[in-house]
Coordinates of C-alpha atoms in Angstrom, one line a residue:
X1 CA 6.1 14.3 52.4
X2 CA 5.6 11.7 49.5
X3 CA 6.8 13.3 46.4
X4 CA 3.9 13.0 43.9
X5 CA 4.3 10.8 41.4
X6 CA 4.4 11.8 37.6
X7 CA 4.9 9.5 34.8
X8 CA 8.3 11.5 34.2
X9 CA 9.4 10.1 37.4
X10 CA 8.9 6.7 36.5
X11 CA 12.4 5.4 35.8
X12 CA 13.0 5.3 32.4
X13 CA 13.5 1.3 31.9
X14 CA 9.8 1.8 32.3
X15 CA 9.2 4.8 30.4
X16 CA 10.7 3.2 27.7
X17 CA 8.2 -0.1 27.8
X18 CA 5.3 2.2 27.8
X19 CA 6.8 4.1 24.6
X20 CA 7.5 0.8 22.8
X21 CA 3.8 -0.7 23.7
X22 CA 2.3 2.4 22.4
X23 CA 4.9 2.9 19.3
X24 CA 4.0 -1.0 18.4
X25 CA 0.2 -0.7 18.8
X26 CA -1.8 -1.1 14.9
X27 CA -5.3 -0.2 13.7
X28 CA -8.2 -2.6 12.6
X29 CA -9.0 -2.3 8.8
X30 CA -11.8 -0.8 7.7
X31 CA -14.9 -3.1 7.0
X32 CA -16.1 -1.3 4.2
X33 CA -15.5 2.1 2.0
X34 CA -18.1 3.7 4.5
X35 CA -15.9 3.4 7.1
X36 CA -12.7 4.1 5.9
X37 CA -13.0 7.4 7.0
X38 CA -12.5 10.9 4.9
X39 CA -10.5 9.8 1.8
X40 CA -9.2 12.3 -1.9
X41 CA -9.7 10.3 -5.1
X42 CA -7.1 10.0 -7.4
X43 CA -7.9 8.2 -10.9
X44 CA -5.2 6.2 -12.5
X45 CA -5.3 7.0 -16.6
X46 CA -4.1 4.5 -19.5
X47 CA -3.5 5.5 -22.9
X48 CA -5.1 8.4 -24.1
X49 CA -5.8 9.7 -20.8
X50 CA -8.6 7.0 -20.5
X51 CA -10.1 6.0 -16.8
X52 CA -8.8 2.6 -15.8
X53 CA -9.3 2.6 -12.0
X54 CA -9.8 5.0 -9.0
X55 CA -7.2 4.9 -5.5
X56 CA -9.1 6.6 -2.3
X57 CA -6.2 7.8 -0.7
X58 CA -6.8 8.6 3.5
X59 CA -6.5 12.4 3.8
X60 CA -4.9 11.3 7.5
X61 CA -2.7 8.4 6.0
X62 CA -2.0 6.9 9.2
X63 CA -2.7 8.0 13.2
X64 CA 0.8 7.5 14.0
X65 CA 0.6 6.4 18.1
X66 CA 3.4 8.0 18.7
X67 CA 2.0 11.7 17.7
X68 CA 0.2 12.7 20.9
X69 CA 3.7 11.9 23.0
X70 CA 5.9 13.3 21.4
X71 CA 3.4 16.5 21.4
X72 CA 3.8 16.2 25.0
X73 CA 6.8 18.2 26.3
X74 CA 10.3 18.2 24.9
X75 CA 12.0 15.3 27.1
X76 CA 9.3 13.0 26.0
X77 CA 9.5 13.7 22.7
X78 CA 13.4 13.5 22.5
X79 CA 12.8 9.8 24.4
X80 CA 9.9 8.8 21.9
X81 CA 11.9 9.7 18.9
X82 CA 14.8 7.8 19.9
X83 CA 13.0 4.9 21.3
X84 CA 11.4 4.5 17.6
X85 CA 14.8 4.5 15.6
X86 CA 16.1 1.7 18.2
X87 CA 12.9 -0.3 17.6
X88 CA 12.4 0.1 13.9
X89 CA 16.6 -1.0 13.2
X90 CA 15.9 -4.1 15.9
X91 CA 12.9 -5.4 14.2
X92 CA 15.0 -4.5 10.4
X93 CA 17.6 -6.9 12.0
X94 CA 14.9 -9.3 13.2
X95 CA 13.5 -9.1 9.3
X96 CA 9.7 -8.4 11.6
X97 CA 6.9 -6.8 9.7
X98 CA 6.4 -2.8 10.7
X99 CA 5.0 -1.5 7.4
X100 CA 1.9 -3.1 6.9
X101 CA -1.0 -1.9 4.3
X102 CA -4.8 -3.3 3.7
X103 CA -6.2 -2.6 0.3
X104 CA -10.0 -2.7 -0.1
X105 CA -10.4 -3.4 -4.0
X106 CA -14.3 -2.3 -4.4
X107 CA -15.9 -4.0 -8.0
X108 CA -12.7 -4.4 -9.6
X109 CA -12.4 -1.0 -10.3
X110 CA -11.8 1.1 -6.8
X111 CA -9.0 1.0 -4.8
X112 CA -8.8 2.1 -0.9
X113 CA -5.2 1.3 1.0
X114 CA -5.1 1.5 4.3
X115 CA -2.0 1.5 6.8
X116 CA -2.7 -0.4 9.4
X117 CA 1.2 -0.9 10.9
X118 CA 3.6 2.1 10.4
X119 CA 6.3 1.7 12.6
X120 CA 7.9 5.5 11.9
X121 CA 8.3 9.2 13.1
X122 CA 7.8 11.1 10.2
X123 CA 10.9 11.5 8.4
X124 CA 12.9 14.3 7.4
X125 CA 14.9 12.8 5.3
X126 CA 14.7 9.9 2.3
X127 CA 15.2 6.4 3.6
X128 CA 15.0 2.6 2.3
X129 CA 11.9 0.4 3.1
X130 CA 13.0 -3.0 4.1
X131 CA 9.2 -4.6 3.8
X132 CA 5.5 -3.7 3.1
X133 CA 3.0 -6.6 3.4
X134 CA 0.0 -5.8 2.0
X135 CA -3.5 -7.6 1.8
X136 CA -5.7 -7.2 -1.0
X137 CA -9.2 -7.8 -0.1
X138 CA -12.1 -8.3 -2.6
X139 CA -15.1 -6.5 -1.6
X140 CA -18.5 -5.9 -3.6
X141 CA -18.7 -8.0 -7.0
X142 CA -17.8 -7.2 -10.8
X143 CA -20.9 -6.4 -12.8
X144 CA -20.2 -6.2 -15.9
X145 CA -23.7 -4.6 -17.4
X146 CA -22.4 -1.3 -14.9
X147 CA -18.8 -1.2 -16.2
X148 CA -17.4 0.5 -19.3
X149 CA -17.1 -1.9 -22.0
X150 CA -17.9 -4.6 -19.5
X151 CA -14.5 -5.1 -19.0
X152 CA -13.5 -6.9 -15.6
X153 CA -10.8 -4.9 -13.6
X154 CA -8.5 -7.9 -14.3
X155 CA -8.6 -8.2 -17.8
X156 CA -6.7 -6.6 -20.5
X157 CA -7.8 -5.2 -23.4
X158 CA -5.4 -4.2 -25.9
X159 CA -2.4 -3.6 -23.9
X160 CA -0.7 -4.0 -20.8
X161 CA -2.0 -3.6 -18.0
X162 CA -5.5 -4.4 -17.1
X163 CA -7.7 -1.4 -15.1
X164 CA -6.7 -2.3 -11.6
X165 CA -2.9 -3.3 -12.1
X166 CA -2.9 0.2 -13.3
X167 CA -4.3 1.5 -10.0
X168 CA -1.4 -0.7 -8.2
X169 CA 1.2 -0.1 -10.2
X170 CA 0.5 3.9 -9.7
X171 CA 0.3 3.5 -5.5
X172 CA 3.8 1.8 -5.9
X173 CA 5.2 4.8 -7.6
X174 CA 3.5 7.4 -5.3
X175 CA 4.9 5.6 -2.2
X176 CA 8.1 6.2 -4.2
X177 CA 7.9 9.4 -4.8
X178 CA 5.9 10.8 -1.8
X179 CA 5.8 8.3 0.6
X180 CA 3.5 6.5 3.2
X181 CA 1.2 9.8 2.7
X182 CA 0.9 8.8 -0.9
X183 CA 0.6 12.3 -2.6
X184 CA 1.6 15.8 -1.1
X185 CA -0.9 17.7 1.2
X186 CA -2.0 21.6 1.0
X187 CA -2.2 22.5 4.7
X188 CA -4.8 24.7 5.9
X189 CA -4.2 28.4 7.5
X190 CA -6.2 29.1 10.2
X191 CA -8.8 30.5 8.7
X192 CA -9.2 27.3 6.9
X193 CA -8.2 28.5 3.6
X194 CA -5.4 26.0 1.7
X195 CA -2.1 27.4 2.8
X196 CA 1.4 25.8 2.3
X197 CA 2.7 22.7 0.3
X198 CA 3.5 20.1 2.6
X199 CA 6.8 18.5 1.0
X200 CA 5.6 14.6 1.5
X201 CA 9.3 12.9 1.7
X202 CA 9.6 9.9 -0.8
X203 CA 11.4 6.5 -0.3
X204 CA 14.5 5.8 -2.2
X205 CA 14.0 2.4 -1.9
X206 CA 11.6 -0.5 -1.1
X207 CA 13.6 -4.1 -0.3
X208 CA 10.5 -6.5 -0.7
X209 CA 6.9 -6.2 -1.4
X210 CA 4.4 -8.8 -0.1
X211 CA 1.4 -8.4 -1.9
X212 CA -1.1 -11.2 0.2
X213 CA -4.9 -12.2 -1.2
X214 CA -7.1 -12.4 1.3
X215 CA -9.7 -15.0 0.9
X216 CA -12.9 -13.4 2.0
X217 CA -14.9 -14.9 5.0
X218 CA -18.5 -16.9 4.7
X219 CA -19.8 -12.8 6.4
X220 CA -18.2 -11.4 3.9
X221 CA -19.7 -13.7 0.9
X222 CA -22.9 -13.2 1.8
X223 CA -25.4 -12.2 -1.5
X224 CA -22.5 -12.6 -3.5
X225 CA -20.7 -15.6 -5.6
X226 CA -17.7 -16.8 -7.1
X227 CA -16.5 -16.9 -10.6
X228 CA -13.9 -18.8 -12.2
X229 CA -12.8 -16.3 -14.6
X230 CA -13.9 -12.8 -15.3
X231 CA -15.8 -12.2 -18.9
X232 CA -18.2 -9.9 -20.1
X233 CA -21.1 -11.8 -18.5
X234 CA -20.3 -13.2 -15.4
X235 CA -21.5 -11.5 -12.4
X236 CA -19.2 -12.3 -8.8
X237 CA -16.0 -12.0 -7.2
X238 CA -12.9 -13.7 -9.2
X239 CA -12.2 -17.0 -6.5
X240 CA -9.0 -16.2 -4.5
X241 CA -6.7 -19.1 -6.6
X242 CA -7.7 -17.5 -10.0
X243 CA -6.8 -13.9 -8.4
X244 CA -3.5 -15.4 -7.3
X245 CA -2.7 -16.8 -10.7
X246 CA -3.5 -13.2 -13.1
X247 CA -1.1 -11.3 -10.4
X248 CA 1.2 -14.1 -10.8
X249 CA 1.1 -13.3 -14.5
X250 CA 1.7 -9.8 -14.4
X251 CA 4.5 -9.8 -11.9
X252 CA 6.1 -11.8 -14.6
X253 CA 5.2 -9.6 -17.2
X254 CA 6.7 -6.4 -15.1
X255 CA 9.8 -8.4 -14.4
X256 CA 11.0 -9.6 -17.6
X257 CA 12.3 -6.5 -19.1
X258 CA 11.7 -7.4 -22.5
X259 CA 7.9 -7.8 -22.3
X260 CA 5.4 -4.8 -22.1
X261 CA 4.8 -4.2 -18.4
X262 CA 9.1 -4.4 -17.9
X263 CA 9.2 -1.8 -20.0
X264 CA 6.7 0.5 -17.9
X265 CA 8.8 -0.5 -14.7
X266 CA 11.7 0.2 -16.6
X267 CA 10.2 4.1 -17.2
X268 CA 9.9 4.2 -14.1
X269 CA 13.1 3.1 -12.5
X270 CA 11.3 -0.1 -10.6
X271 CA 14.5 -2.4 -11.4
X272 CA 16.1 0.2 -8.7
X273 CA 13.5 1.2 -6.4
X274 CA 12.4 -2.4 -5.8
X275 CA 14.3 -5.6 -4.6
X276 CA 11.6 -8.0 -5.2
X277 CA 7.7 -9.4 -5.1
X278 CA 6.4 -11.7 -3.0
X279 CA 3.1 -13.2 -3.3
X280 CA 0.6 -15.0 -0.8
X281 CA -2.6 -16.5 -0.9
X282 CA -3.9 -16.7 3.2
X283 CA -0.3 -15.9 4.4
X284 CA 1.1 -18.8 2.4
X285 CA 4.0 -18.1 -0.1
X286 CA 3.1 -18.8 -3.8
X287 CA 6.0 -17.1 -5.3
X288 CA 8.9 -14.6 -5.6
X289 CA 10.3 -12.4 -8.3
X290 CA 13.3 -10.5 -8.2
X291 CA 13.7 -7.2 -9.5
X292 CA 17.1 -5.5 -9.1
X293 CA 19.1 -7.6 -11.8
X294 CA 17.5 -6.1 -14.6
X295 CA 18.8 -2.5 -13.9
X296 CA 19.6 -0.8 -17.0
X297 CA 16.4 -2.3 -19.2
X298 CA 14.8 0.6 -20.4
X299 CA 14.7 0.3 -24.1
X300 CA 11.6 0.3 -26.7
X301 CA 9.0 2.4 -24.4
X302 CA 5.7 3.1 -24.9
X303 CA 4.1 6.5 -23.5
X304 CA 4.1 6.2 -20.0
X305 CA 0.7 5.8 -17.9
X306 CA -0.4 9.3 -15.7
X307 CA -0.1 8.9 -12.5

């Protein structure tokens, strides 16, 4: 009698392919806030507790492929966890992307990441990031009759750093502290009341951030325009270039150690958790800034931002 066949008695060579195409699979973006799924608001306060921006953190922070294996049975779960180590160290040594995070950035003043790659089981212990590339996308346009103080999210206004490089700045140091899940998460019992504190576990580490501006398509554009520079009349979304060339500005200003925002990343221990910044416009390098030989530059500071 033919023995039936079972995908546990497919030979493990193949097994292991099956795992790997699964494990290596990623998720579309979402189009717009609407469908980026349930989401908890976090607001990012400057001085004086004021509001600067909002983060719409996914209450599921990422649908892991890997979760309904190794749910399976035990063997299967033994062979998916080990299969992930061997393919997240290869693609370290291959310097591949696994981490990979899409940032909606709604009217200069909302933030919603995204993971769309996460190469990882969840860990159960701290470990080093080697990259994240991350894509900022403009969506909606800065108005400024709707905004307090009709200030644009990239604009100052009498210290470092404008509304929305607070909101960035403050995901950075929740993936530090908490990690991909961005915050910690009260699970529910099952009679749906909050129960225990899920422990998120932080990252020691990140090697390299690639933050990458998307240029939005002609779809995208539609009933909206360009601005070359954000004041307290125009109405539109800042043009890619210019977008490029205020983050350029203050990634310099959190690097040097003797300006304002070096003194925030300073606070917070940045020179340490991160190697360096990379930043793209359409995939193509515009610069890089190193991080880790400031270590130690922590004098003069200011009243750190809440996070």
């Amino acid at each position: 009698m033919a023995q039936n066949l079972t995908f546990l008695t497919l030979v493990p060579e193949i097994r292991d392919q099956i795992y790997e195409i699964v494990l290596s699979s990623s998720i579309a973006p979402p189009k717009s806030p609407s469908a980026s799924g349930p989401r908890t608001r976090l607001d990012s306060l400057g001085f004086r507790g004021v509001l600067e921006s909002t983060t719409y953190f996914p209450l599921q922070p990422f649908p892991w492929a890997g979760a309904a294996l190794v749910r399976t049975c035990h063997q299967v779960c033994t062979e998916v966890s080990a299969l992930a180590r061997v393919v997240e160290n290869r693609n370290r040594a291959q310097k591949k992307v696994n981490y990979e995070l899409d940032i909606m950035i709604n009217e200069e003043m909302t933030l919603y990441p995204t993971w769309v790659n996460l190469l990882s089981v969840s860990p159960t212990e701290q470990r080093p990031v080697d990259q994240i590339w991350a894509n900022l996308r403009t969506i909606g346009q800065f108005d400024p009759s709707t905004r307090r103080g009709g200030r644009s999210g990239w604009r100052d206004a009498n210290a470092w750093p404008p509304s929305l490089v607070w909101g960035l700045f403050n995901m950075l140091n929740r993936f530090f502290a908490y990690g991909h899940s961005f915050q910690q998460t009260c699970l529910k019992n099952q009679a749906g009341h909050p129960g225990k504190i899920h422990m998120a576990i932080g990252v020691p580490r990140l090697e390299e951030l690639v933050l990458n501006v998307v240029t939005p398509t002609e779809e995208e554009m539609e009933g909206r325009k360009y601005v070359d520079i954000q004041d307290w009349e125009s109405v539109g979304v800042l043009r890619p270039e210019k977008l490029v060339n205020f983050l350029q500005g203050f990634i310099e200003d959190l690097q040097n150690p003797a300006r304002h925002g070096g003194k925030y990343a300073g606070r917070y221990g940045l020179f340490e958790k991160l190697g360096k910044i990379r930043l793209f416009l359409d995939e193509k390098e515009v610069g890089s800034w190193g991080f880790s030989s400031h270590i130690g530059c922590e004098q003069g500071l200011d009243p750190a931002p809440a996070i």
